[in-house]
Coordinates of C-alpha atoms in Angstrom, one line a residue:
Chain J
M1 CA -44.0 40.9 0.1
N2 CA -46.4 41.5 -2.8
R3 CA -47.0 38.1 -4.5
T4 CA -49.1 38.6 -7.5
S5 CA -51.2 35.6 -8.1
P6 CA -50.5 33.7 -11.5
T7 CA -54.2 34.7 -12.8
V8 CA -53.4 38.5 -12.5
R9 CA -50.0 38.1 -14.2
S10 CA -51.5 36.1 -17.1
T11 CA -53.6 39.0 -18.0
I12 CA -50.8 41.5 -18.2
A13 CA -48.9 38.9 -20.3
G14 CA -50.9 40.0 -23.3
A15 CA -49.8 43.6 -23.0
P16 CA -46.6 44.8 -24.7
V17 CA -44.7 45.0 -21.4
D18 CA -42.7 41.9 -20.9
P19 CA -44.1 40.4 -17.6
V20 CA -40.7 39.1 -16.4
A21 CA -38.9 42.4 -16.8
A22 CA -41.8 44.4 -15.4
A23 CA -42.5 42.7 -12.2
V24 CA -39.2 41.1 -11.0
P25 CA -40.0 41.0 -7.3
A26 CA -43.6 39.9 -7.6
S27 CA -43.1 37.1 -10.2
P28 CA -41.9 33.7 -9.1
L29 CA -38.3 32.6 -9.8
L30 CA -39.3 29.1 -10.7
E31 CA -42.6 28.2 -11.9
V32 CA -43.7 24.6 -12.0
S33 CA -47.1 24.2 -13.7
G34 CA -48.9 21.0 -14.4
V35 CA -45.9 18.9 -14.5
T36 CA -46.5 15.1 -15.2
L37 CA -43.2 13.1 -15.2
Q38 CA -42.7 9.5 -16.4
Y39 CA -39.9 7.3 -16.9
K40 CA -39.3 3.8 -18.3
T41 CA -38.0 1.0 -16.5
T42 CA -37.2 -2.3 -18.3
D43 CA -40.9 -3.4 -18.3
H44 CA -43.0 -0.5 -17.1
L45 CA -43.9 3.1 -17.7
V46 CA -43.8 4.7 -14.4
T47 CA -45.6 8.0 -13.7
A48 CA -43.6 9.7 -11.0
T49 CA -45.5 12.9 -10.6
Y50 CA -48.9 13.9 -11.8
R51 CA -49.7 17.6 -12.6
V52 CA -47.7 19.1 -10.0
D53 CA -48.0 22.9 -9.4
F54 CA -45.9 25.2 -7.3
Q55 CA -44.1 28.3 -7.3
V56 CA -40.7 29.2 -5.8
F57 CA -39.8 32.9 -5.2
K58 CA -36.4 34.4 -4.6
S59 CA -34.8 33.7 -1.2
D60 CA -37.1 30.9 -0.5
R61 CA -35.8 27.8 1.3
Y62 CA -38.5 25.7 -0.6
V63 CA -38.7 22.0 0.5
L64 CA -40.2 19.1 -1.3
L65 CA -41.3 16.6 1.3
G66 CA -42.9 13.3 0.8
P67 CA -42.3 9.5 1.5
S68 CA -40.3 7.5 -0.8
G69 CA -42.0 7.0 -4.1
C70 CA -43.6 10.4 -4.3
G71 CA -41.4 11.5 -7.2
K72 CA -39.8 14.3 -5.3
S73 CA -36.2 13.4 -6.7
T74 CA -37.4 12.9 -10.1
L75 CA -39.2 16.3 -9.8
L76 CA -35.8 17.9 -8.9
K77 CA -34.1 16.2 -11.7
A78 CA -36.7 17.7 -14.1
I79 CA -36.1 21.1 -12.6
G80 CA -32.4 20.4 -13.1
G81 CA -33.1 19.8 -16.8
Y82 CA -32.2 16.2 -16.7
L83 CA -35.7 14.9 -17.5
E84 CA -38.5 16.4 -19.9
P85 CA -42.0 16.6 -18.5
V86 CA -44.5 14.7 -20.6
E87 CA -47.1 17.4 -19.7
G88 CA -46.8 20.9 -18.2
A89 CA -43.8 23.2 -18.0
I90 CA -41.0 24.2 -15.8
R91 CA -40.0 28.0 -16.2
L92 CA -37.0 29.6 -14.5
N93 CA -37.2 33.4 -14.8
G94 CA -39.8 32.9 -17.4
H95 CA -37.7 30.7 -19.6
E96 CA -38.5 27.1 -20.1
V97 CA -36.2 24.7 -18.7
T98 CA -34.9 22.3 -21.5
R99 CA -31.6 21.0 -20.4
P100 CA -29.1 21.1 -17.4
G101 CA -27.2 24.3 -16.9
P102 CA -25.1 26.2 -14.5
D103 CA -28.1 28.5 -13.5
R104 CA -29.4 25.6 -11.6
M105 CA -26.7 23.8 -9.6
M106 CA -27.4 20.4 -8.2
V107 CA -26.1 19.2 -4.8
F108 CA -26.6 15.3 -4.9
Q109 CA -26.9 12.9 -1.9
E110 CA -24.1 10.7 -3.2
F111 CA -20.5 11.4 -1.8
D112 CA -19.1 10.7 -5.4
Q113 CA -20.3 13.8 -6.7
L114 CA -16.9 15.5 -6.6
L115 CA -14.4 15.0 -9.2
P116 CA -11.9 12.7 -7.5
W117 CA -9.1 13.8 -9.7
K118 CA -9.4 17.4 -8.6
S119 CA -8.6 18.8 -5.2
V120 CA -11.3 20.7 -3.2
R121 CA -10.1 24.0 -4.6
E122 CA -9.8 22.7 -8.3
N123 CA -13.3 21.1 -8.1
V124 CA -14.8 24.4 -7.2
L125 CA -12.6 26.5 -9.6
F126 CA -13.3 23.9 -12.5
A127 CA -17.0 24.2 -12.1
L128 CA -16.6 28.0 -12.3
T129 CA -14.3 28.1 -15.4
T130 CA -16.0 25.3 -17.4
S131 CA -19.4 26.4 -17.1
G132 CA -18.2 30.1 -17.9
R133 CA -19.8 31.5 -14.7
A134 CA -16.4 33.2 -13.8
K135 CA -12.9 33.5 -15.2
G136 CA -9.4 34.1 -14.1
A137 CA -8.7 36.1 -10.9
E138 CA -12.6 36.4 -10.2
A139 CA -13.0 32.7 -10.3
A140 CA -10.2 32.1 -8.0
E141 CA -11.3 34.7 -5.5
R142 CA -14.9 33.3 -5.5
T143 CA -13.5 29.8 -5.1
D144 CA -11.5 30.8 -2.0
H145 CA -14.4 32.9 -0.7
Y146 CA -16.8 30.0 -0.7
I147 CA -14.5 27.3 0.5
N148 CA -13.9 29.6 3.4
K149 CA -17.4 30.0 4.1
V150 CA -18.1 26.4 4.5
G151 CA -14.9 26.1 6.8
L152 CA -12.7 24.0 4.5
A153 CA -9.7 26.6 3.8
K154 CA -7.5 24.1 5.6
F155 CA -8.5 21.3 3.2
A156 CA -8.5 23.4 0.0
H157 CA -5.7 21.3 -1.5
S158 CA -7.0 17.9 -0.4
F159 CA -8.2 15.5 -2.7
P160 CA -11.9 14.3 -2.1
H161 CA -11.0 10.8 -1.0
T162 CA -9.2 12.1 2.0
L163 CA -12.3 13.9 3.4
S164 CA -15.2 12.7 5.4
G165 CA -18.7 12.4 4.2
G166 CA -19.8 15.7 5.8
M167 CA -16.7 17.4 4.4
K168 CA -17.4 16.2 0.9
Q169 CA -21.0 17.5 1.1
R170 CA -19.7 20.9 2.3
V171 CA -17.5 21.1 -0.8
A172 CA -20.5 20.2 -3.1
I173 CA -22.5 23.0 -1.4
A174 CA -19.5 25.5 -1.7
R175 CA -19.3 24.6 -5.5
G176 CA -23.0 25.0 -5.9
M177 CA -22.9 28.4 -4.0
A178 CA -19.8 29.6 -5.9
M179 CA -21.6 29.1 -9.2
E180 CA -24.2 31.7 -7.7
P181 CA -26.9 29.9 -9.5
D182 CA -30.5 31.3 -9.6
V183 CA -31.5 28.3 -7.5
L184 CA -29.5 25.6 -5.8
L185 CA -31.2 22.3 -6.0
M186 CA -30.5 20.0 -3.2
D187 CA -31.4 16.3 -3.5
E188 CA -31.5 14.9 0.1
P189 CA -28.0 16.2 0.5
Y190 CA -27.7 15.1 4.2
A191 CA -29.5 11.7 4.0
A192 CA -26.1 9.6 4.0
L193 CA -24.8 11.5 7.0
D194 CA -24.9 10.4 10.6
A195 CA -27.3 12.1 12.8
L196 CA -24.9 14.5 14.6
T197 CA -23.2 15.7 11.3
R198 CA -26.7 16.2 9.6
R199 CA -27.9 18.4 12.4
R200 CA -24.6 20.5 12.1
M201 CA -24.9 20.7 8.4
Q202 CA -28.5 21.9 8.5
D203 CA -27.6 24.7 10.9
E204 CA -24.7 25.6 8.7
L205 CA -26.9 25.7 5.7
L206 CA -29.2 28.2 7.6
R207 CA -26.1 30.3 8.6
L208 CA -25.1 30.4 5.0
W209 CA -28.5 31.4 3.8
D210 CA -28.3 34.3 6.4
D211 CA -25.4 35.6 4.7
T212 CA -26.4 35.5 1.0
K213 CA -30.1 34.7 0.9
F214 CA -29.9 32.3 -2.0
T215 CA -32.8 30.5 -3.2
V216 CA -32.6 26.8 -2.5
L217 CA -35.0 23.9 -3.4
F218 CA -34.5 21.0 -0.9
V219 CA -35.7 17.6 -1.2
T220 CA -36.1 15.4 1.8
H221 CA -38.1 12.6 3.4
S222 CA -37.5 13.9 7.0
I223 CA -40.3 15.9 8.4
E224 CA -38.0 17.3 11.0
E225 CA -35.4 18.3 8.4
A226 CA -38.2 20.0 6.3
I227 CA -39.4 22.1 9.2
R228 CA -35.7 23.0 10.2
V229 CA -34.6 23.8 6.7
G230 CA -37.6 25.2 4.9
T231 CA -39.5 28.4 4.9
R232 CA -42.1 26.6 2.8
I233 CA -42.9 23.0 2.5
L234 CA -44.6 21.3 -0.3
L235 CA -46.2 18.0 0.7
L236 CA -46.4 15.2 -2.1
S237 CA -48.5 12.1 -1.9
P238 CA -46.9 8.8 -3.3
H239 CA -47.6 6.9 -6.4
P240 CA -47.7 9.0 -8.3
G241 CA -46.5 12.3 -6.6
Q242 CA -49.4 14.9 -6.4
V243 CA -49.5 18.0 -4.3
K244 CA -51.1 17.6 -1.2
A245 CA -50.5 20.8 0.6
E246 CA -48.1 23.8 0.6
L247 CA -47.4 25.0 4.2
N248 CA -45.4 27.7 5.7
S249 CA -42.6 26.5 8.2
I250 CA -42.0 27.9 11.5
P251 CA -39.2 30.6 12.0
P252 CA -35.9 29.2 13.4
E253 CA -36.6 30.8 16.9
Q254 CA -39.7 28.4 17.4
L255 CA -37.7 25.3 16.7
G256 CA -37.9 23.0 19.7
T257 CA -41.0 24.6 21.0
A258 CA -44.6 23.3 20.9
A259 CA -45.1 25.1 17.4
Q260 CA -42.6 22.6 15.8
A261 CA -44.3 19.4 17.5
E262 CA -47.6 20.7 16.2
L263 CA -46.5 21.3 12.8
E264 CA -44.7 17.9 12.6
A265 CA -47.9 16.2 13.9
R266 CA -49.9 18.1 11.3
I267 CA -47.5 17.1 8.3
N268 CA -47.4 13.5 9.7
D269 CA -51.3 13.4 9.7
M270 CA -51.4 14.5 6.1
L271 CA -48.9 12.4 4.8
F272 CA -49.3 9.1 6.5
V273 CA -53.0 8.9 7.6
H274 CA -55.6 7.7 5.5
Chain W
M1 CA -43.6 -2.5 41.5
T2 CA -43.0 -6.1 40.6
M3 CA -41.5 -5.1 37.2
Q4 CA -39.1 -2.6 38.9
S5 CA -37.9 -5.4 41.3
T6 CA -37.2 -8.0 38.5
M7 CA -35.3 -5.2 36.5
Q8 CA -33.1 -4.7 39.5
S9 CA -32.4 -8.4 39.9
I10 CA -31.3 -8.5 36.2
L11 CA -29.2 -5.4 36.0
V12 CA -26.1 -4.9 38.0
D13 CA -26.3 -1.7 40.0
R14 CA -23.1 0.3 39.7
P15 CA -22.0 3.9 40.0
E16 CA -21.5 6.1 37.0
I17 CA -18.0 6.9 35.6
V18 CA -16.7 10.3 34.5
R19 CA -13.0 10.6 33.8
D20 CA -10.8 13.6 33.4
V21 CA -8.7 12.7 30.2
S22 CA -5.8 15.0 30.6
R23 CA -2.8 15.2 28.2
S24 CA -0.2 14.1 30.8
T25 CA -1.6 10.6 30.8
V26 CA -1.4 9.8 27.2
I27 CA 1.1 7.2 26.4
A28 CA 4.6 8.3 25.3
D29 CA 4.9 6.9 21.8
V30 CA 1.8 7.8 19.9
E31 CA 3.9 7.8 16.8
K32 CA 7.1 5.6 16.5
P33 CA 9.5 5.3 13.6
L34 CA 9.5 1.8 11.8
S35 CA 12.6 -0.2 12.1
A36 CA 15.1 0.0 9.2
W37 CA 14.2 -3.5 8.1
E38 CA 10.5 -2.7 8.0
R39 CA 11.2 0.5 6.1
L40 CA 13.2 -1.4 3.5
Y41 CA 10.5 -4.0 3.1
R42 CA 8.0 -1.4 2.3
V43 CA 10.0 -0.3 -0.9
P44 CA 8.3 -2.2 -3.7
L45 CA 11.2 -2.0 -5.9
L46 CA 13.5 -3.7 -3.4
R47 CA 10.8 -6.5 -2.8
K48 CA 10.6 -7.1 -6.6
G49 CA 14.4 -6.9 -7.0
L50 CA 14.7 -9.7 -4.5
I51 CA 12.2 -11.8 -6.4
L52 CA 14.3 -11.2 -9.5
L53 CA 17.6 -12.1 -7.7
V54 CA 16.1 -15.4 -6.5
L55 CA 14.9 -16.3 -9.9
A56 CA 18.4 -15.6 -11.5
V57 CA 20.1 -17.8 -8.7
I58 CA 17.5 -20.5 -9.6
W59 CA 18.3 -20.3 -13.2
E60 CA 22.0 -20.1 -12.8
V61 CA 22.0 -23.3 -10.5
Y62 CA 19.8 -25.3 -12.8
G63 CA 21.8 -24.3 -15.9
R64 CA 25.1 -25.4 -14.2
W65 CA 23.5 -28.7 -13.0
L66 CA 22.1 -29.4 -16.5
D67 CA 25.6 -28.5 -18.1
N68 CA 24.2 -28.3 -21.7
P69 CA 24.7 -24.8 -23.0
L70 CA 22.9 -25.7 -26.2
L71 CA 19.8 -26.4 -24.5
F72 CA 19.9 -24.1 -21.4
P73 CA 22.8 -22.0 -20.7
P74 CA 23.3 -20.7 -17.1
F75 CA 22.3 -17.2 -16.2
S76 CA 26.0 -16.1 -16.3
A77 CA 26.5 -17.3 -19.9
M78 CA 23.4 -15.4 -21.0
L79 CA 24.6 -12.3 -19.1
Q80 CA 27.9 -12.6 -20.8
A81 CA 26.2 -12.9 -24.4
F82 CA 24.1 -9.9 -23.4
T83 CA 26.8 -7.6 -22.3
T84 CA 28.8 -8.5 -25.4
D85 CA 26.0 -7.8 -27.7
L86 CA 25.2 -4.7 -25.7
G87 CA 28.7 -3.4 -26.0
N88 CA 29.0 -4.1 -29.7
G89 CA 25.8 -2.3 -30.4
I90 CA 24.0 -5.2 -31.9
I91 CA 21.2 -5.4 -29.3
P92 CA 20.8 -1.6 -29.0
A93 CA 20.2 -1.4 -32.7
R94 CA 17.7 -4.3 -32.9
T95 CA 15.9 -2.8 -29.9
L96 CA 15.7 0.5 -31.5
V97 CA 14.2 -1.2 -34.7
S98 CA 11.7 -3.1 -32.6
L99 CA 10.8 -0.1 -30.4
Q100 CA 10.3 2.2 -33.4
T101 CA 7.7 -0.2 -35.0
L102 CA 6.1 -0.8 -31.7
V103 CA 5.6 2.8 -30.7
I104 CA 4.1 3.6 -34.1
G105 CA 1.8 0.6 -33.9
Y106 CA 0.8 1.4 -30.3
A107 CA 0.2 5.0 -30.9
M108 CA -2.0 4.3 -33.9
G109 CA -4.0 1.6 -31.8
I110 CA -4.5 4.2 -29.1
L111 CA -5.8 6.7 -31.5
L112 CA -8.2 4.4 -33.2
A113 CA -9.3 3.1 -29.9
A114 CA -10.0 6.7 -28.6
L115 CA -12.0 7.3 -31.9
L116 CA -13.9 4.0 -31.6
T117 CA -15.0 4.5 -28.0
T118 CA -15.9 8.1 -28.5
V119 CA -18.2 7.1 -31.3
A120 CA -19.6 4.3 -29.1
I121 CA -20.2 6.5 -26.2
G122 CA -22.1 9.0 -28.4
S123 CA -25.0 6.6 -29.6
Q124 CA -26.5 3.2 -29.1
I125 CA -25.5 2.2 -32.7
G126 CA -21.9 3.2 -32.0
T127 CA -21.9 1.1 -28.8
D128 CA -23.4 -1.9 -30.9
L129 CA -20.7 -1.3 -33.5
L130 CA -17.8 -1.4 -31.0
E131 CA -19.2 -4.5 -29.1
T132 CA -19.7 -6.5 -32.3
M133 CA -16.3 -5.5 -33.8
T134 CA -14.6 -6.2 -30.5
S135 CA -16.3 -9.7 -30.0
M136 CA -15.5 -10.5 -33.6
L137 CA -11.9 -9.4 -33.9
N138 CA -10.6 -9.5 -30.3
P139 CA -10.3 -13.2 -30.1
L140 CA -8.6 -13.3 -33.5
P141 CA -4.8 -13.8 -33.0
A142 CA -2.9 -10.8 -34.6
I143 CA -0.4 -13.2 -35.9
A144 CA -3.1 -14.9 -38.0
L145 CA -3.6 -11.7 -39.8
L146 CA 0.1 -11.6 -40.9
P147 CA -0.1 -13.7 -44.1
L148 CA -2.9 -11.2 -45.3
A149 CA -1.1 -8.2 -44.3
L150 CA 1.9 -9.3 -46.2
I151 CA -0.3 -9.6 -49.3
W152 CA -1.8 -6.1 -48.6
F153 CA 1.3 -4.1 -47.3
G154 CA 4.2 -6.1 -48.8
L155 CA 7.4 -7.0 -47.0
G156 CA 7.9 -3.7 -45.1
S157 CA 7.2 -2.6 -41.6
G158 CA 3.7 -1.7 -42.8
S159 CA 2.5 -5.2 -42.4
V160 CA 3.9 -5.4 -38.8
I161 CA 2.3 -2.1 -38.0
F162 CA -0.9 -3.4 -39.2
V163 CA -0.9 -6.6 -37.0
L164 CA 0.3 -4.4 -34.1
V165 CA -2.6 -2.0 -34.4
H166 CA -4.9 -5.0 -34.5
S167 CA -3.5 -6.5 -31.4
V168 CA -3.5 -3.2 -29.4
L169 CA -6.8 -1.6 -30.6
W170 CA -9.3 -4.2 -29.2
A171 CA -7.7 -4.4 -25.8
I172 CA -7.7 -0.7 -25.3
A173 CA -11.1 -0.1 -26.9
L174 CA -12.7 -2.9 -24.7
N175 CA -11.3 -1.6 -21.5
T176 CA -11.9 2.1 -22.1
H177 CA -15.5 1.5 -23.1
A178 CA -16.0 -0.6 -19.9
G179 CA -14.5 2.2 -18.0
F180 CA -16.8 4.9 -19.5
R181 CA -19.9 2.8 -18.9
S182 CA -18.8 2.3 -15.2
V183 CA -18.6 6.1 -14.6
S184 CA -21.3 6.8 -12.0
N185 CA -24.4 8.5 -13.2
T186 CA -23.9 11.3 -10.6
L187 CA -20.6 12.2 -12.2
R188 CA -22.1 12.5 -15.6
M189 CA -25.0 14.6 -14.2
V190 CA -22.4 16.9 -12.5
G191 CA -20.5 17.4 -15.8
R192 CA -23.9 18.3 -17.7
N193 CA -24.8 20.5 -14.8
Y194 CA -21.6 22.5 -15.8
G195 CA -23.1 22.7 -19.3
L196 CA -20.6 20.1 -20.7
N197 CA -21.8 17.5 -23.3
G198 CA -20.6 15.5 -26.1
L199 CA -16.8 15.7 -26.5
G200 CA -16.4 18.1 -23.6
L201 CA -18.0 15.5 -21.4
V202 CA -15.8 12.8 -22.5
R203 CA -12.7 14.8 -22.2
H204 CA -13.4 16.4 -18.9
I205 CA -15.5 13.9 -17.0
L206 CA -15.4 10.5 -18.7
I207 CA -11.7 10.1 -19.5
P208 CA -10.5 10.9 -16.0
A209 CA -13.3 9.2 -14.3
A210 CA -12.6 5.9 -16.4
F211 CA -8.8 6.4 -16.1
P212 CA -8.2 3.3 -13.9
S213 CA -9.7 1.1 -16.7
I214 CA -8.0 3.2 -19.5
L215 CA -4.7 2.6 -17.9
T216 CA -5.3 -1.2 -17.6
G217 CA -6.2 -1.2 -21.2
L218 CA -3.0 0.7 -22.0
K219 CA -0.8 -1.8 -20.0
V220 CA -2.6 -4.9 -21.6
G221 CA -2.4 -3.3 -25.1
W222 CA 1.4 -2.8 -24.5
A223 CA 1.9 -6.3 -23.4
F224 CA -0.1 -7.5 -26.5
A225 CA 1.9 -5.2 -28.8
W226 CA 5.3 -6.7 -27.6
R227 CA 4.1 -10.2 -28.0
T228 CA 2.7 -9.6 -31.4
L229 CA 5.8 -7.8 -32.6
I230 CA 8.3 -10.4 -31.5
A231 CA 6.2 -13.1 -32.9
A232 CA 5.8 -11.1 -36.3
E233 CA 9.5 -10.6 -36.4
L234 CA 10.3 -14.5 -36.0
V235 CA 7.8 -15.3 -38.6
F236 CA 8.6 -12.5 -41.0
G237 CA 12.2 -12.0 -40.3
V238 CA 14.2 -9.1 -41.5
S239 CA 12.8 -6.1 -43.3
S240 CA 14.6 -3.8 -45.4
G241 CA 18.1 -4.9 -44.1
S242 CA 17.5 -4.2 -40.4
G243 CA 15.7 -6.7 -38.2
G244 CA 14.4 -6.3 -34.7
L245 CA 14.8 -8.2 -31.5
G246 CA 12.5 -11.1 -32.9
W247 CA 14.8 -11.3 -35.8
Y248 CA 17.9 -11.3 -33.5
I249 CA 16.4 -14.3 -31.6
F250 CA 15.6 -16.1 -34.8
E251 CA 19.2 -15.5 -36.2
N252 CA 20.8 -16.7 -33.1
R253 CA 18.7 -19.9 -33.0
N254 CA 19.7 -20.7 -36.5
Q255 CA 23.4 -20.4 -35.4
L256 CA 22.6 -22.4 -32.4
E257 CA 23.9 -19.5 -30.1
T258 CA 21.5 -20.3 -27.4
A259 CA 22.9 -17.9 -24.9
N260 CA 22.2 -15.1 -27.4
V261 CA 18.8 -16.4 -27.9
F262 CA 18.2 -16.1 -24.0
A263 CA 19.9 -12.6 -24.3
G264 CA 17.3 -11.6 -26.8
L265 CA 14.5 -12.8 -24.7
F266 CA 16.1 -11.2 -21.7
T267 CA 16.1 -7.9 -23.5
V268 CA 12.3 -8.2 -24.3
I269 CA 11.8 -9.0 -20.5
L270 CA 13.9 -6.1 -19.4
I271 CA 12.2 -3.6 -21.5
G272 CA 8.8 -5.0 -20.2
L273 CA 10.0 -4.6 -16.6
I274 CA 11.2 -1.1 -17.2
V275 CA 8.0 0.0 -18.9
E276 CA 5.8 -1.6 -16.3
N277 CA 7.7 -0.5 -13.1
G278 CA 8.9 2.8 -14.6
V279 CA 6.4 4.3 -17.0
F280 CA 3.1 2.7 -15.9
A281 CA 3.9 2.6 -12.2
T282 CA 4.8 6.4 -12.2
I283 CA 1.7 7.3 -14.2
E284 CA -0.3 5.2 -11.6
R285 CA 1.2 6.9 -8.6
R286 CA 0.7 10.3 -10.1
T287 CA -2.9 9.9 -11.0
I288 CA -5.2 7.1 -9.9
R289 CA -3.3 6.4 -6.6
R290 CA -3.2 10.2 -5.8
W291 CA -6.9 10.6 -6.6
G292 CA -7.7 7.6 -4.3
M293 CA -9.2 5.8 -7.2
Q294 CA -6.9 2.7 -6.6
H295 CA -5.0 1.6 -3.5

């Protein structure tokens, strides 16, 4: 794939041709440039990330990896539009992100992200109709399609409180995917699941990706999960979060081989040594 | 070598077990119907009915033992007075007057509470306003405002409605606001992710998510409204020729018809029971129980 470097693009930006419209495949979908994020606690101003740069291209499975306190979740919230950077900019398709919107659907870690007063189907349908992503028959069709895809057709009319944690996360993923956002933002979605379910959910995510090749930005603190889920991995150092490296992950067929162990060791060294 | 031998001495050596769990060995009754008595006991209405029955029996026995119908008539005498006045239309007419005033005051209270909490959720100063107003006015007994209300609104139902609104408003506003604040941040973020904000967020996310608290507020408000109304009618008496239940109680006390006084109180209790177990219980079952927000 021809990935034009940002410096080259900025030279064409002066020309009358709109750089976004002109070079769709080459320009990044999401561009995070020099983003510093701060938030206030009761008596401190905390710098969560410091001048973070990275680019996400279409169909990337981009993983933000780092130990707790590296600001990866805060970074994802900023991309979601919930937090404004004090420095730098976040651009989606060339437009600066200023507020939350359905073009960046979040999947949270918490199981209470589904609306408890709506059934599985209503949860997905409501998201589509309220945000205006789809209406009427199209919305209903899309809802059923994605609920089917995550294997919850039998539970379409169940209320969230009757579902297991893994099933709730599946509904949240179905909801996110049904919105067909530009990028799906997943904030440690499997962290609260048991190990067996987590593994199954990771495989399922890859299978879903094989189907529709959606772009996903995935936050995790597990090196193994990052390698399994991601195509590209951004390593962040803690306090404040700074980019330490941006690595390519291994293809799925190399999972479980020496290549995985090698990459794991390499990431481990980068994150936790010195 | 030594290590292995010590391990062997601690651990009991035994063979592995692998079983074939086949269907035929499963016990016969995985599911068994409950006995008739157990099933009856699980109906809440029957359990509560039993409690009421026991209370009525205690009342009857004590009333007969006391043998002083002027002070404490037995349950049967009260029931007789109740059915007589129910039959000749006095109690229904009085109840209607009371209920009309009550519903108007209650509805206005809800409306104002909704307005106030919506303003409160929108801004910090709104929250401060609600909190200050509630802490100031909530402890103030509604009935203490009645003399003022009489000066402002005169001897009409306007005065009663004014004190009713006061008694309902703060209870509902306080509970609703507490409910809004306890809505998880995740749910708010989900709502904003759909592009909702302001009133849309309140309507589609906050109100349903805070519904358990809102319902509690509505229940407390309803009880407060009843109390205030009966008390106001007792103090204030008749308005424009037709009094309510409070007036009915007051009137019969003056005539020393104690059984009728009890019949009036009984009507208030009966309506309370119907609203609580009929209206509110149904709303609860269809909403927050069904959604798993309350068990």
